Amino acid sequence: MEKGRAFLVGAGPGDVQLITVKGMEAIKKAQVILYDRLANPKLLDYAPADCELIYCGKLPDRHVLRQEMINDLLVEKVLEGKIVVRLKGGDPGVFGRVGEEAAALAENGLSFDIVPGITSGISAPLYAGIPVTHREFGESFAVVTAHDKSENGQPKLDWKGLATGIDTIAFYMGISNLPYISKNLIKHGKPADTPVILIQWGTFSRQQTLEGTLSNIAAKAKEVNFTNPAITLVGDIVSLRKKLNWFEKKPLFGKQILLARTGTDESELAKELMEQGADVIEFPKWKKVTVPVDRAVISRISAYEEILFTSPESVREFLRILIAERIDIRRVKANFYGCSTKSVKSLNEKGFMAKLEGEMPLSGKLLVVGDSDITSEYPHAEKFITSKKMIDEQFTPIFKRVIEEASVNTIILPSSRAVKTIVEEGIIKEIIPQQLLKTARVVSMGVRTANASEKYGIIPDKVLEAPDKTSVINCLASKEPELSFV
């Protein structure tokens, strides 16, 4: 058997767009991914459908897999001839134990690449409006671990050198040791009024900050129960935040959105929401498998007067099948319709003048094209199944963990099919807490979607007249008063 290869990849600090090109390329060809808690799980969406996903995350109070077990598993999978990605938050070489994992691979004669990532000690401050160096505030910068392997976890550092020789210091995961850090820096010469900022979940929309000084930051953090994952940045450079704070001014900053999905394509809506500052959890993760072509339908393709496409994917799959079956598109005489604006757009991009489903006449010979999730809204129509769609169960524990850690405050329902999915696959199966329907703001994209929601007992807080991404963003960015819940 051929030996495989490992890629030890830095996933960046959280914002999925901050991964390197080389890191993304490794994910896209991976056969196995061993990923950490701080690697944004949305990156796993880019992995092949048959990729094995293994969670290696660590929490302050427990380890899912200890480091020695991770090393052994990494070696084992590479020896099986697999392309293995070890996906680590931030940069693997900055407190990421990449040296230990690379050593395990090297000792077994296995090939590996180390792919750097953007470390949180630099990126989290930047997303809080603070560059870590500046000619007027400091020309030296240090990254320091805020805990070590000792019994009490308090690192033995060159406190004198840090306090008097370094302008700006980034402590990683230092919240529990804040009193110890502050005391030692002041004791060894750092002024007690030196500015300090704590940045939790940096580069995410749930980013939280807390400002103070060495003399009071520990008490402030205790008062509000500030927790890791967080960066503690110490230095006069923190004062730049007042002028340069850019990320938290994005229109959707603070929005943690649960977006119901019915398609396998990358969501343009999700991309735009994230661009505007939101965190987006897309549920569920779908995968598709091919099905035998229904040649009986293909043989009478010229007889249909209307063809309704249920998704953009169904448009591409239908055209791909016609080409594979050597059917000239000019044999299709039907008018084309789409169940959504995305479906219509996909048809338009292929050169077809299509309309929305609502404009379709109810008479005439109709063919509905879609995956195995086609509903029976048109009992007299013929159906053409292009593929079988199923939920990727590998992502179920990932969703549970992400929703548990996030504070979802907005739910977006794009279609009636999405409503059915989020209820039957999410809430009934207890992947999504039912309480979210009461505590989060529910936005329905269109009246039909709202009607479907109400059948399941979900009353939308907002129904959009135009079911498109611009309307969604304008709605969420509007300065409406926050909903209050009993």
Tab-separated table of C-alpha atoms in Angstrom:
chain	number	residue	atom	x	y	z
A	1	MET	CA	0.000	0.000	0.000
A	2	GLU	CA	1.216	3.516	-0.842
A	3	LYS	CA	1.939	5.765	2.096
A	4	GLY	CA	-0.262	8.798	2.379
A	5	ARG	CA	0.610	12.365	3.214
A	6	ALA	CA	-0.258	14.720	6.047
A	7	PHE	CA	-0.991	18.440	5.863
A	8	LEU	CA	-0.676	20.248	9.190
A	9	VAL	CA	-2.897	23.226	8.410
A	10	GLY	CA	-3.544	26.479	10.225
A	11	ALA	CA	-7.244	27.241	9.945
A	12	GLY	CA	-6.840	30.884	10.951
A	13	PRO	CA	-8.593	32.588	13.856
A	14	GLY	CA	-12.238	31.954	12.959
A	15	ASP	CA	-13.356	34.027	9.975
A	16	VAL	CA	-13.439	31.352	7.250
A	17	GLN	CA	-12.024	33.747	4.660
A	18	LEU	CA	-8.796	34.047	6.633
A	19	ILE	CA	-7.570	30.542	5.795
A	20	THR	CA	-4.695	30.445	3.297
A	21	VAL	CA	-5.165	29.310	-0.295
A	22	LYS	CA	-2.837	26.360	0.341
A	23	GLY	CA	-4.808	25.399	3.445
A	24	MET	CA	-8.097	25.444	1.533
A	25	GLU	CA	-6.613	23.337	-1.265
A	26	ALA	CA	-5.544	20.731	1.293
A	27	ILE	CA	-9.069	20.601	2.750
A	28	LYS	CA	-10.616	20.135	-0.700
A	29	LYS	CA	-8.569	16.999	-1.400
A	30	ALA	CA	-8.547	15.518	2.109
A	31	GLN	CA	-9.667	11.963	2.796
A	32	VAL	CA	-9.439	12.421	6.565
A	33	ILE	CA	-9.607	15.651	8.599
A	34	LEU	CA	-8.653	15.779	12.269
A	35	TYR	CA	-9.964	19.140	13.447
A	36	ASP	CA	-9.844	21.200	16.632
A	37	ARG	CA	-12.492	23.125	18.529
A	38	LEU	CA	-11.133	26.514	17.458
A	39	ALA	CA	-11.039	25.689	13.737
A	40	ASN	CA	-14.231	27.120	12.246
A	41	PRO	CA	-16.338	24.045	11.354
A	42	LYS	CA	-17.668	25.838	8.252
A	43	LEU	CA	-14.297	25.004	6.688
A	44	LEU	CA	-15.329	21.341	6.737
A	45	ASP	CA	-18.041	22.156	4.171
A	46	TYR	CA	-15.287	22.353	1.565
A	47	ALA	CA	-14.092	18.797	2.190
A	48	PRO	CA	-15.066	15.987	-0.220
A	49	ALA	CA	-18.399	14.329	0.578
A	50	ASP	CA	-16.727	11.052	1.579
A	51	CYS	CA	-14.064	12.659	3.780
A	52	GLU	CA	-13.809	11.211	7.308
A	53	LEU	CA	-14.140	13.909	9.980
A	54	ILE	CA	-12.579	13.325	13.401
A	55	TYR	CA	-13.028	15.808	16.267
A	56	CYS	CA	-9.922	16.332	18.377
A	57	GLY	CA	-11.111	19.385	20.270
A	58	LYS	CA	-10.111	20.275	23.793
A	59	LEU	CA	-12.122	22.143	26.402
A	60	PRO	CA	-10.724	23.656	29.591
A	61	ASP	CA	-12.273	20.920	31.724
A	62	ARG	CA	-11.865	17.878	29.483
A	63	HIS	CA	-10.023	16.420	26.498
A	64	VAL	CA	-11.839	14.663	23.670
A	65	LEU	CA	-8.528	13.202	22.471
A	66	ARG	CA	-5.230	13.645	24.280
A	67	GLN	CA	-2.223	14.805	22.296
A	68	GLU	CA	-0.537	11.399	22.304
A	69	MET	CA	-3.690	9.816	20.852
A	70	ILE	CA	-3.897	12.524	18.184
A	71	ASN	CA	-0.278	11.848	17.187
A	72	ASP	CA	-0.943	8.109	16.934
A	73	LEU	CA	-4.147	8.617	14.945
A	74	LEU	CA	-2.405	10.967	12.543
A	75	VAL	CA	0.321	8.396	11.889
A	76	GLU	CA	-2.208	5.565	11.570
A	77	LYS	CA	-4.294	7.343	8.936
A	78	VAL	CA	-1.276	8.379	6.877
A	79	LEU	CA	0.052	4.787	7.001
A	80	GLU	CA	-3.303	3.694	5.538
A	81	GLY	CA	-2.355	5.688	2.444
A	82	LYS	CA	-4.758	8.561	3.128
A	83	ILE	CA	-4.397	12.272	2.499
A	84	VAL	CA	-4.814	13.563	6.042
A	85	VAL	CA	-5.391	17.154	7.109
A	86	ARG	CA	-4.734	18.146	10.692
A	87	LEU	CA	-6.810	21.334	10.942
A	88	LYS	CA	-5.801	23.580	13.816
A	89	GLY	CA	-7.136	26.978	14.863
A	90	GLY	CA	-4.859	29.945	14.186
A	91	ASP	CA	-1.300	29.047	13.198
A	92	PRO	CA	-0.109	25.500	13.985
A	93	GLY	CA	3.328	26.784	14.948
A	94	VAL	CA	2.062	29.236	17.588
A	95	PHE	CA	1.108	27.194	20.669
A	96	GLY	CA	-0.392	24.632	18.283
A	97	ARG	CA	1.865	21.657	19.120
A	98	VAL	CA	2.706	21.202	15.466
A	99	GLY	CA	6.252	20.285	16.466
A	100	GLU	CA	5.025	17.226	18.361
A	101	GLU	CA	2.761	16.077	15.537
A	102	ALA	CA	5.375	16.645	12.846
A	103	ALA	CA	7.926	14.756	14.951
A	104	ALA	CA	5.579	11.749	15.208
A	105	LEU	CA	5.204	11.692	11.425
A	106	ALA	CA	8.949	12.141	10.830
A	107	GLU	CA	9.828	9.328	13.251
A	108	ASN	CA	7.666	7.005	11.162
A	109	GLY	CA	9.202	8.131	7.879
A	110	LEU	CA	5.982	9.783	6.699
A	111	SER	CA	5.644	12.789	4.392
A	112	PHE	CA	4.008	15.986	5.564
A	113	ASP	CA	3.553	19.669	4.744
A	114	ILE	CA	3.154	22.384	7.374
A	115	VAL	CA	0.768	25.113	6.195
A	116	PRO	CA	0.981	28.324	8.247
A	117	GLY	CA	-2.147	30.138	9.345
A	118	ILE	CA	-3.033	33.578	10.687
A	119	THR	CA	-2.526	33.527	14.444
A	120	SER	CA	-5.170	34.955	16.778
A	121	GLY	CA	-2.668	37.115	18.684
A	122	ILE	CA	-2.419	39.339	15.601
A	123	SER	CA	-5.820	38.881	13.933
A	124	ALA	CA	-8.091	39.252	16.983
A	125	PRO	CA	-6.568	42.655	17.886
A	126	LEU	CA	-6.856	43.776	14.248
A	127	TYR	CA	-10.559	42.828	14.203
A	128	ALA	CA	-10.894	44.865	17.398
A	129	GLY	CA	-9.276	47.841	15.645
A	130	ILE	CA	-5.780	47.450	17.083
A	131	PRO	CA	-2.645	46.804	15.006
A	132	VAL	CA	-0.051	45.104	17.207
A	133	THR	CA	2.727	47.441	16.065
A	134	HIS	CA	2.713	51.174	15.363
A	135	ARG	CA	5.560	53.659	15.065
A	136	GLU	CA	4.046	55.956	17.690
A	137	PHE	CA	3.082	53.286	20.205
A	138	GLY	CA	5.637	50.542	20.038
A	139	GLU	CA	8.085	48.705	17.853
A	140	SER	CA	8.195	45.403	19.722
A	141	PHE	CA	5.531	42.747	20.069
A	142	ALA	CA	5.495	39.403	21.884
A	143	VAL	CA	3.164	36.408	21.869
A	144	VAL	CA	3.118	34.600	25.194
A	145	THR	CA	1.321	31.552	26.534
A	146	ALA	CA	-0.710	32.430	29.593
A	147	HIS	CA	-0.572	28.937	31.084
A	148	ASP	CA	1.869	26.057	31.101
A	149	LYS	CA	2.134	22.392	32.082
A	150	SER	CA	2.841	23.120	35.756
A	151	GLU	CA	0.420	22.018	38.463
A	152	ASN	CA	-1.109	25.473	38.850
A	153	GLY	CA	-0.824	26.345	35.154
A	154	GLN	CA	0.996	29.610	35.865
A	155	PRO	CA	3.832	30.133	33.373
A	156	LYS	CA	7.355	30.902	34.564
A	157	LEU	CA	8.288	33.793	32.287
A	158	ASP	CA	10.926	36.487	32.056
A	159	TRP	CA	8.550	38.974	33.644
A	160	LYS	CA	11.211	41.682	33.874
A	161	GLY	CA	11.991	41.386	30.164
A	162	LEU	CA	8.295	41.460	29.243
A	163	ALA	CA	7.465	44.381	31.527
A	164	THR	CA	10.329	46.661	30.535
A	165	GLY	CA	11.550	45.397	27.165
A	166	ILE	CA	8.340	44.707	25.181
A	167	ASP	CA	5.860	47.390	24.111
A	168	THR	CA	2.874	45.171	23.287
A	169	ILE	CA	2.174	41.684	24.648
A	170	ALA	CA	-0.474	39.186	23.481
A	171	PHE	CA	-1.262	36.493	26.042
A	172	TYR	CA	-3.065	33.428	24.690
A	173	MET	CA	-5.889	31.827	26.714
A	174	GLY	CA	-5.045	33.861	29.792
A	175	ILE	CA	-8.376	34.660	31.437
A	176	SER	CA	-7.996	32.347	34.431
A	177	ASN	CA	-4.483	33.702	35.077
A	178	LEU	CA	-5.305	37.407	34.698
A	179	PRO	CA	-4.597	38.255	38.361
A	180	TYR	CA	-1.239	36.445	38.126
A	181	ILE	CA	-0.319	38.161	34.825
A	182	SER	CA	-1.298	41.636	36.000
A	183	LYS	CA	0.478	41.273	39.355
A	184	ASN	CA	3.745	40.134	37.780
A	185	LEU	CA	3.822	42.770	35.044
A	186	ILE	CA	3.207	45.565	37.585
A	187	LYS	CA	5.699	44.053	40.039
A	188	HIS	CA	8.445	44.016	37.383
A	189	GLY	CA	7.971	47.539	36.077
A	190	LYS	CA	4.900	47.819	33.836
A	191	PRO	CA	2.790	50.848	34.907
A	192	ALA	CA	-0.450	49.874	36.637
A	193	ASP	CA	-2.428	52.119	34.285
A	194	THR	CA	-1.170	50.320	31.139
A	195	PRO	CA	-4.195	49.690	28.864
A	196	VAL	CA	-5.415	46.091	28.509
A	197	ILE	CA	-8.096	44.611	26.257
A	198	LEU	CA	-9.588	41.128	26.330
A	199	ILE	CA	-10.861	39.826	22.984
A	200	GLN	CA	-13.067	36.732	23.054
A	201	TRP	CA	-13.907	34.754	19.876
A	202	GLY	CA	-11.889	37.238	17.806
A	203	THR	CA	-12.867	37.612	14.105
A	204	PHE	CA	-16.286	36.002	14.731
A	205	SER	CA	-19.449	38.110	14.814
A	206	ARG	CA	-19.800	36.989	18.435
A	207	GLN	CA	-16.540	38.766	19.197
A	208	GLN	CA	-16.651	40.371	22.656
A	209	THR	CA	-14.191	42.824	24.157
A	210	LEU	CA	-13.479	44.144	27.615
A	211	GLU	CA	-11.155	47.068	28.241
A	212	GLY	CA	-9.335	48.086	31.406
A	213	THR	CA	-5.859	48.522	32.843
A	214	LEU	CA	-3.407	46.194	34.512
A	215	SER	CA	-4.737	47.374	37.854
A	216	ASN	CA	-8.408	46.547	37.238
A	217	ILE	CA	-8.805	44.154	34.278
A	218	ALA	CA	-8.840	41.006	36.440
A	219	ALA	CA	-11.650	42.365	38.625
A	220	LYS	CA	-13.620	43.516	35.563
A	221	ALA	CA	-13.305	40.105	33.900
A	222	LYS	CA	-14.468	38.330	37.055
A	223	GLU	CA	-17.428	40.677	37.406
A	224	VAL	CA	-18.799	39.858	33.941
A	225	ASN	CA	-17.586	36.229	33.920
A	226	PHE	CA	-15.398	36.763	30.849
A	227	THR	CA	-14.108	33.418	29.537
A	228	ASN	CA	-11.765	31.844	26.994
A	229	PRO	CA	-11.131	31.504	24.096
A	230	ALA	CA	-9.616	34.949	24.353
A	231	ILE	CA	-6.541	37.035	23.681
A	232	THR	CA	-5.270	39.435	26.362
A	233	LEU	CA	-3.495	42.372	24.741
A	234	VAL	CA	-1.371	44.614	26.967
A	235	GLY	CA	0.114	47.931	25.832
A	236	ASP	CA	-0.491	51.591	25.060
A	237	ILE	CA	-1.374	50.610	21.497
A	238	VAL	CA	-4.824	49.535	22.769
A	239	SER	CA	-5.794	53.229	22.665
A	240	LEU	CA	-5.953	53.051	18.843
A	241	ARG	CA	-9.167	51.052	19.103
A	242	LYS	CA	-11.245	54.230	19.555
A	243	LYS	CA	-10.199	55.404	16.094
A	244	LEU	CA	-9.706	52.162	14.152
A	245	ASN	CA	-12.512	49.891	15.357
A	246	TRP	CA	-13.872	48.699	11.976
A	247	PHE	CA	-15.205	45.154	12.273
A	248	GLU	CA	-17.721	45.861	15.028
A	249	LYS	CA	-19.217	48.634	12.866
A	250	LYS	CA	-20.316	46.240	10.131
A	251	PRO	CA	-24.126	46.374	9.711
A	252	LEU	CA	-24.717	42.759	10.798
A	253	PHE	CA	-22.049	42.527	13.505
A	254	GLY	CA	-23.447	40.612	16.464
A	255	LYS	CA	-25.963	38.679	14.365
A	256	GLN	CA	-25.616	34.953	14.938
A	257	ILE	CA	-27.819	33.439	12.300
A	258	LEU	CA	-29.250	29.967	11.823
A	259	LEU	CA	-29.934	29.629	8.086
A	260	ALA	CA	-32.132	26.736	6.978
A	261	ARG	CA	-30.755	25.067	3.852
A	262	THR	CA	-32.323	22.837	1.213
A	263	GLY	CA	-29.508	22.775	-1.340
A	264	THR	CA	-26.017	21.387	-1.675
A	265	ASP	CA	-24.523	24.431	-3.412
A	266	GLU	CA	-22.572	27.058	-1.516
A	267	SER	CA	-25.101	29.629	-0.304
A	268	GLU	CA	-24.746	33.100	-1.813
A	269	LEU	CA	-26.991	34.428	0.957
A	270	ALA	CA	-24.720	32.980	3.650
A	271	LYS	CA	-21.652	34.509	1.969
A	272	GLU	CA	-23.250	37.953	1.837
A	273	LEU	CA	-24.458	37.752	5.449
A	274	MET	CA	-20.919	36.920	6.588
A	275	GLU	CA	-19.502	39.722	4.436
A	276	GLN	CA	-21.772	42.115	6.319
A	277	GLY	CA	-20.429	40.900	9.674
A	278	ALA	CA	-22.737	38.061	10.721
A	279	ASP	CA	-21.923	34.545	11.902
A	280	VAL	CA	-23.930	31.990	9.909
A	281	ILE	CA	-24.739	28.413	10.879
A	282	GLU	CA	-26.163	26.614	7.846
A	283	PHE	CA	-28.409	23.658	8.682
A	284	PRO	CA	-28.409	20.917	7.583
A	285	LYS	CA	-25.419	19.775	5.537
A	286	TRP	CA	-26.667	17.922	2.461
A	287	LYS	CA	-24.911	15.496	0.170
A	288	LYS	CA	-26.026	13.987	-3.119
A	289	VAL	CA	-25.641	10.658	-4.849
A	290	THR	CA	-26.473	9.896	-8.459
A	291	VAL	CA	-29.565	7.903	-9.447
A	292	PRO	CA	-30.384	5.958	-12.642
A	293	VAL	CA	-31.706	8.206	-15.416
A	294	ASP	CA	-35.463	7.947	-16.037
A	295	ARG	CA	-35.232	7.385	-19.782
A	296	ALA	CA	-39.025	7.190	-20.139
A	297	VAL	CA	-39.261	10.879	-19.235
A	298	ILE	CA	-36.301	11.726	-21.465
A	299	SER	CA	-37.941	9.984	-24.428
A	300	ARG	CA	-40.987	12.305	-24.255
A	301	ILE	CA	-39.165	15.494	-23.289
A	302	SER	CA	-40.701	17.341	-26.264
A	303	ALA	CA	-44.232	16.751	-24.972
A	304	TYR	CA	-44.049	18.914	-21.831
A	305	GLU	CA	-45.461	22.444	-21.909
A	306	GLU	CA	-43.947	23.624	-18.620
A	307	ILE	CA	-40.866	22.438	-16.755
A	308	LEU	CA	-40.467	23.524	-13.132
A	309	PHE	CA	-37.009	23.372	-11.558
A	310	THR	CA	-36.923	23.058	-7.779
A	311	SER	CA	-33.353	24.287	-7.254
A	312	PRO	CA	-30.290	25.679	-9.055
A	313	GLU	CA	-28.662	22.265	-8.674
A	314	SER	CA	-31.560	20.641	-10.538
A	315	VAL	CA	-30.965	22.984	-13.482
A	316	ARG	CA	-27.341	21.900	-13.825
A	317	GLU	CA	-28.147	18.230	-13.285
A	318	PHE	CA	-30.958	18.284	-15.872
A	319	LEU	CA	-28.719	19.843	-18.523
A	320	ARG	CA	-25.875	17.462	-17.661
A	321	ILE	CA	-28.212	14.482	-18.128
A	322	LEU	CA	-29.438	15.787	-21.490
A	323	ILE	CA	-25.849	16.069	-22.698
A	324	ALA	CA	-24.982	12.587	-21.362
A	325	GLU	CA	-28.057	11.143	-23.118
A	326	ARG	CA	-27.204	13.060	-26.321
A	327	ILE	CA	-30.493	14.982	-26.272
A	328	ASP	CA	-30.450	18.279	-28.200
A	329	ILE	CA	-31.859	21.061	-25.988
A	330	ARG	CA	-33.847	22.291	-28.996
A	331	ARG	CA	-36.102	19.265	-28.547
A	332	VAL	CA	-37.384	20.841	-25.321
A	333	LYS	CA	-40.418	22.975	-26.207
A	334	ALA	CA	-41.541	23.801	-22.653
A	335	ASN	CA	-41.492	27.119	-20.835
A	336	PHE	CA	-39.107	27.081	-17.876
A	337	TYR	CA	-39.977	28.056	-14.307
A	338	GLY	CA	-38.087	28.067	-11.027
A	339	CYS	CA	-39.258	27.513	-7.461
A	340	SER	CA	-36.980	30.315	-6.246
A	341	THR	CA	-35.178	33.395	-7.530
A	342	LYS	CA	-31.948	31.378	-7.372
A	343	SER	CA	-33.419	28.723	-9.672
A	344	VAL	CA	-34.620	31.366	-12.126
A	345	LYS	CA	-31.216	33.058	-12.021
A	346	SER	CA	-29.501	29.731	-12.749
A	347	LEU	CA	-31.754	29.221	-15.791
A	348	ASN	CA	-31.162	32.790	-16.987
A	349	GLU	CA	-27.394	32.279	-16.754
A	350	LYS	CA	-27.759	29.277	-19.068
A	351	GLY	CA	-29.555	31.435	-21.655
A	352	PHE	CA	-33.178	30.538	-20.831
A	353	MET	CA	-35.890	33.127	-20.144
A	354	ALA	CA	-37.431	31.651	-17.022
A	355	LYS	CA	-40.083	32.873	-14.583
A	356	LEU	CA	-40.947	32.217	-10.972
A	357	GLU	CA	-43.241	29.352	-10.048
A	358	GLY	CA	-46.027	31.784	-9.081
A	359	GLU	CA	-46.345	32.868	-12.734
A	360	MET	CA	-46.749	29.301	-14.020
A	361	PRO	CA	-50.176	28.375	-15.457
A	362	LEU	CA	-51.962	25.539	-13.703
A	363	SER	CA	-52.995	23.927	-16.998
A	364	GLY	CA	-50.726	22.174	-19.412
A	365	LYS	CA	-48.452	19.162	-19.260
A	366	LEU	CA	-46.006	19.809	-16.410
A	367	LEU	CA	-42.666	18.201	-15.562
A	368	VAL	CA	-41.141	18.914	-12.154
A	369	VAL	CA	-37.355	18.499	-12.079
A	370	GLY	CA	-35.445	18.058	-8.833
A	371	ASP	CA	-33.780	15.731	-6.398
A	372	SER	CA	-35.417	13.005	-4.324
A	373	ASP	CA	-36.963	15.678	-2.059
A	374	ILE	CA	-39.554	16.694	-4.681
A	375	THR	CA	-42.887	17.323	-2.959
A	376	SER	CA	-46.350	16.410	-4.244
A	377	GLU	CA	-47.710	19.981	-4.593
A	378	TYR	CA	-48.609	19.142	-8.203
A	379	PRO	CA	-50.184	15.668	-8.035
A	380	HIS	CA	-50.884	15.521	-11.776
A	381	ALA	CA	-47.381	16.528	-12.802
A	382	GLU	CA	-44.712	14.073	-13.855
A	383	LYS	CA	-41.486	14.095	-11.870
A	384	PHE	CA	-37.902	13.738	-13.016
A	385	ILE	CA	-35.496	12.865	-10.210
A	386	THR	CA	-31.985	14.046	-11.036
A	387	SER	CA	-30.237	12.874	-7.863
A	388	LYS	CA	-30.827	11.556	-4.373
A	389	LYS	CA	-30.289	14.064	-1.589
A	390	MET	CA	-29.589	13.072	1.976
A	391	ILE	CA	-28.375	14.700	5.157
A	392	ASP	CA	-24.691	14.186	5.928
A	393	GLU	CA	-24.892	12.670	9.400
A	394	GLN	CA	-21.183	13.320	10.020
A	395	PHE	CA	-22.143	16.942	10.609
A	396	THR	CA	-24.829	16.247	13.245
A	397	PRO	CA	-22.475	16.364	16.277
A	398	ILE	CA	-20.771	19.407	14.729
A	399	PHE	CA	-24.077	21.301	14.568
A	400	LYS	CA	-24.930	20.382	18.138
A	401	ARG	CA	-21.589	21.653	19.385
A	402	VAL	CA	-21.697	24.868	17.330
A	403	ILE	CA	-25.238	25.750	18.388
A	404	GLU	CA	-24.360	25.035	22.015
A	405	GLU	CA	-21.383	27.428	21.898
A	406	ALA	CA	-23.090	30.148	19.845
A	407	SER	CA	-25.909	32.457	20.923
A	408	VAL	CA	-28.227	32.267	17.932
A	409	ASN	CA	-30.379	35.403	17.788
A	410	THR	CA	-31.772	35.163	14.247
A	411	ILE	CA	-33.360	32.342	12.219
A	412	ILE	CA	-33.818	32.740	8.453
A	413	LEU	CA	-36.323	30.544	6.621
A	414	PRO	CA	-35.753	30.884	2.829
A	415	SER	CA	-38.537	28.567	1.603
A	416	SER	CA	-41.390	26.285	2.649
A	417	ARG	CA	-39.107	23.286	2.099
A	418	ALA	CA	-36.577	24.864	4.443
A	419	VAL	CA	-39.257	25.202	7.130
A	420	LYS	CA	-40.084	21.501	6.861
A	421	THR	CA	-36.403	20.599	7.063
A	422	ILE	CA	-35.565	22.715	10.096
A	423	VAL	CA	-38.533	21.326	12.013
A	424	GLU	CA	-38.389	17.656	11.035
A	425	GLU	CA	-34.601	17.265	10.806
A	426	GLY	CA	-33.541	19.817	13.403
A	427	ILE	CA	-36.083	20.396	16.149
A	428	ILE	CA	-37.836	17.026	16.239
A	429	LYS	CA	-34.470	15.233	16.258
A	430	GLU	CA	-33.292	17.600	19.052
A	431	ILE	CA	-30.330	18.924	17.097
A	432	ILE	CA	-31.792	22.438	17.285
A	433	PRO	CA	-33.309	23.494	20.641
A	434	GLN	CA	-37.018	24.291	20.245
A	435	GLN	CA	-36.520	27.230	22.599
A	436	LEU	CA	-34.659	29.038	19.782
A	437	LEU	CA	-37.970	29.587	17.997
A	438	LYS	CA	-39.034	31.736	20.961
A	439	THR	CA	-35.801	33.541	21.766
A	440	ALA	CA	-34.497	34.228	18.238
A	441	ARG	CA	-35.962	36.589	15.657
A	442	VAL	CA	-37.521	34.503	12.852
A	443	VAL	CA	-37.381	35.990	9.349
A	444	SER	CA	-39.479	34.414	6.599
A	445	MET	CA	-38.466	34.984	2.975
A	446	GLY	CA	-41.904	35.402	1.411
A	447	VAL	CA	-45.578	34.835	2.195
A	448	ARG	CA	-45.611	31.175	1.096
A	449	THR	CA	-42.769	30.446	3.482
A	450	ALA	CA	-44.602	32.250	6.287
A	451	ASN	CA	-47.739	30.185	5.621
A	452	ALA	CA	-45.686	26.976	5.760
A	453	SER	CA	-44.105	28.169	9.022
A	454	GLU	CA	-47.465	28.777	10.649
A	455	LYS	CA	-48.558	25.219	9.838
A	456	TYR	CA	-45.732	24.077	12.125
A	457	GLY	CA	-46.669	26.612	14.806
A	458	ILE	CA	-43.840	29.024	13.903
A	459	ILE	CA	-44.966	32.641	13.723
A	460	PRO	CA	-42.358	34.727	11.864
A	461	ASP	CA	-41.361	38.065	13.374
A	462	LYS	CA	-40.784	39.439	9.882
A	463	VAL	CA	-42.158	38.383	6.493
A	464	LEU	CA	-40.226	39.748	3.520
A	465	GLU	CA	-42.189	40.772	0.441
A	466	ALA	CA	-39.178	40.287	-1.837
A	467	PRO	CA	-37.506	36.932	-1.071
A	468	ASP	CA	-33.950	37.931	-1.987
A	469	LYS	CA	-30.666	38.495	-0.142
A	470	THR	CA	-30.835	42.294	-0.426
A	471	SER	CA	-34.163	42.316	1.412
A	472	VAL	CA	-32.780	40.009	4.085
A	473	ILE	CA	-29.738	42.185	4.716
A	474	ASN	CA	-31.779	45.395	4.770
A	475	CYS	CA	-34.191	43.802	7.221
A	476	LEU	CA	-31.476	42.574	9.588
A	477	ALA	CA	-29.490	45.811	9.358
A	478	SER	CA	-32.494	48.026	10.095
A	479	LYS	CA	-32.483	49.794	13.431
A	480	GLU	CA	-35.718	48.242	14.589
A	481	PRO	CA	-36.170	47.906	18.342
A	482	GLU	CA	-34.930	44.592	19.673
A	483	LEU	CA	-37.589	42.008	20.392
A	484	SER	CA	-38.266	41.290	24.021
A	485	PHE	CA	-39.260	37.826	25.148
A	486	VAL	CA	-40.905	36.624	28.318
